[in-house]
Structures are given as C-alpha cells and as structure tokens.
Coordinates of C-alpha atoms in Angstrom, one line a residue:
M4 CA 10.1 8.3 16.6
A5 CA 9.2 7.0 20.2
G6 CA 5.5 5.4 20.2
V7 CA 5.4 5.0 16.5
D8 CA 3.7 1.8 15.4
P9 CA 6.9 0.8 12.3
R10 CA 4.3 -0.8 10.2
R11 CA 2.4 2.4 10.2
Y12 CA 4.9 4.5 9.4
E13 CA 6.6 1.6 7.0
L14 CA 3.1 1.5 4.8
R15 CA 2.3 6.2 4.5
T16 CA 5.8 5.5 3.5
A17 CA 5.3 2.5 0.9
V18 CA 1.9 4.1 0.0
A19 CA 3.5 8.3 -1.3
R20 CA 6.4 6.4 -2.9
L21 CA 3.4 4.0 -4.9
R22 CA 1.8 7.4 -5.4
R23 CA 4.7 9.6 -6.3
E24 CA 5.9 7.2 -9.1
L25 CA 1.9 7.0 -9.8
A26 CA 2.7 10.2 -10.9
L27 CA 5.1 10.6 -13.0
L28 CA 3.7 8.5 -15.3
S29 CA 4.0 9.5 -18.7
Y30 CA 1.5 8.3 -20.0
E31 CA -2.5 7.6 -18.1
L32 CA -3.4 4.1 -16.8
P33 CA -7.2 3.3 -17.4
D34 CA -7.9 2.2 -13.7
R35 CA -5.4 5.2 -12.1
A36 CA -8.3 6.8 -10.5
V37 CA -8.9 3.5 -9.3
A38 CA -5.7 3.3 -7.6
D39 CA -5.4 6.9 -6.9
D40 CA -8.9 6.5 -4.6
E41 CA -7.4 3.1 -2.6
L42 CA -3.9 4.7 -1.9
A43 CA -5.3 7.4 -0.5
A44 CA -7.4 5.1 1.5
L45 CA -4.6 2.9 3.3
D46 CA -2.7 6.5 3.5
A47 CA -6.0 7.1 6.2
M48 CA -7.0 4.4 7.2
V49 CA -3.4 3.8 8.5
R50 CA -2.6 7.1 9.8
E51 CA -6.3 7.6 11.6
G52 CA -4.4 4.0 13.6
L53 CA -3.9 0.5 14.2
P54 CA -6.4 -0.2 10.4
E55 CA -8.4 -3.6 9.5
V56 CA -6.8 -6.1 7.7
P57 CA -9.4 -7.6 5.3
R58 CA -9.9 -4.1 4.4
L59 CA -6.1 -3.1 3.9
R60 CA -5.8 -6.6 1.8
R61 CA -9.5 -5.4 -0.5
S62 CA -7.1 -1.9 -0.8
L63 CA -4.2 -3.5 -2.4
L64 CA -6.5 -5.6 -4.3
L65 CA -7.8 -3.1 -6.1
I66 CA -4.2 -1.3 -6.4
A67 CA -2.5 -4.3 -7.6
G68 CA -5.7 -4.9 -10.3
A69 CA -5.1 -0.8 -11.2
V70 CA -1.0 -0.9 -12.0
G71 CA 0.0 -4.7 -12.0
S72 CA 0.8 -4.7 -14.8
V73 CA 3.5 -1.6 -15.0
S74 CA 6.6 -2.4 -15.0
A75 CA 7.9 0.7 -14.0
L76 CA 5.7 0.2 -10.5
S77 CA 6.4 -3.0 -9.1
P78 CA 9.2 -1.6 -6.9
A79 CA 6.6 0.2 -5.1
L80 CA 3.8 -1.5 -5.4
A81 CA 6.5 -4.9 -3.4
D82 CA 7.3 -2.3 -0.6
V83 CA 2.6 -0.9 -0.7
R84 CA 2.3 -5.2 -0.5
A85 CA 5.3 -5.5 2.3
G86 CA 3.5 -2.7 4.4
V87 CA 0.4 -4.6 4.1
E88 CA 0.9 -7.9 4.9
R89 CA 3.4 -6.2 8.4
F90 CA -0.4 -6.2 9.4
G91 CA -1.3 -10.4 9.2
G92 CA 0.0 -11.5 6.2
P93 CA -2.0 -13.0 3.6
P94 CA -4.9 -15.5 5.5
G95 CA -3.7 -18.8 6.3
A96 CA 0.2 -16.7 5.8
P97 CA 1.9 -17.1 8.9
L98 CA 3.8 -13.6 9.9
R99 CA 7.1 -12.6 9.1
R100 CA 9.6 -11.0 10.8
R101 CA 12.0 -8.7 9.7

C-alpha cells in the first residue's frame, strides 16, 4: 500500500464496516436513507482525494443523527468518527496521534 494515505484507507474501511452493519439491521430506521447517502458521500470524498474537513464533519453529524440511537452500531460509528478526526479533529482540538 505504498503511497496510500493511511487516513483515507482507515476512513474508507470504517465507512464500509458501518454500511455493512447498517445493512444487517433487522428493522428499518426512519433516517436510514440519510445515513446511506452520507456514508456514500464520505466514501466518494475519500476515494477522490483529500476531502474537505468541514464536509467530513457535516456528514458525520448527519450519520450520527440518523443512527446514533442504535447501540449495535455504536462501535462502527465510533470508528467512522475516529477516521474523520484523523483529518483534523474537532474544531479547536489538538490532533490525535496513533
């Protein structure tokens, strides 16, 4: 994977995991379409190059609002959040190093 930005790889992996787990839910979420659309947008942004951090954060907020109350999705959502934070973290927060 030489030349691949590890942040992009990790965020795409986290997005794919959340999409899979969302697809496996045995019930329908009212805002499922919002979550699906924003997960697709996140994946496209990261696949196309270095994404804009404000847009990443906006997508994360919309996804969290759509699936945040589903405890089964919490670990996958946390991975997406961590992936987004790797691109700049929350406003005013220092960057985390792993």
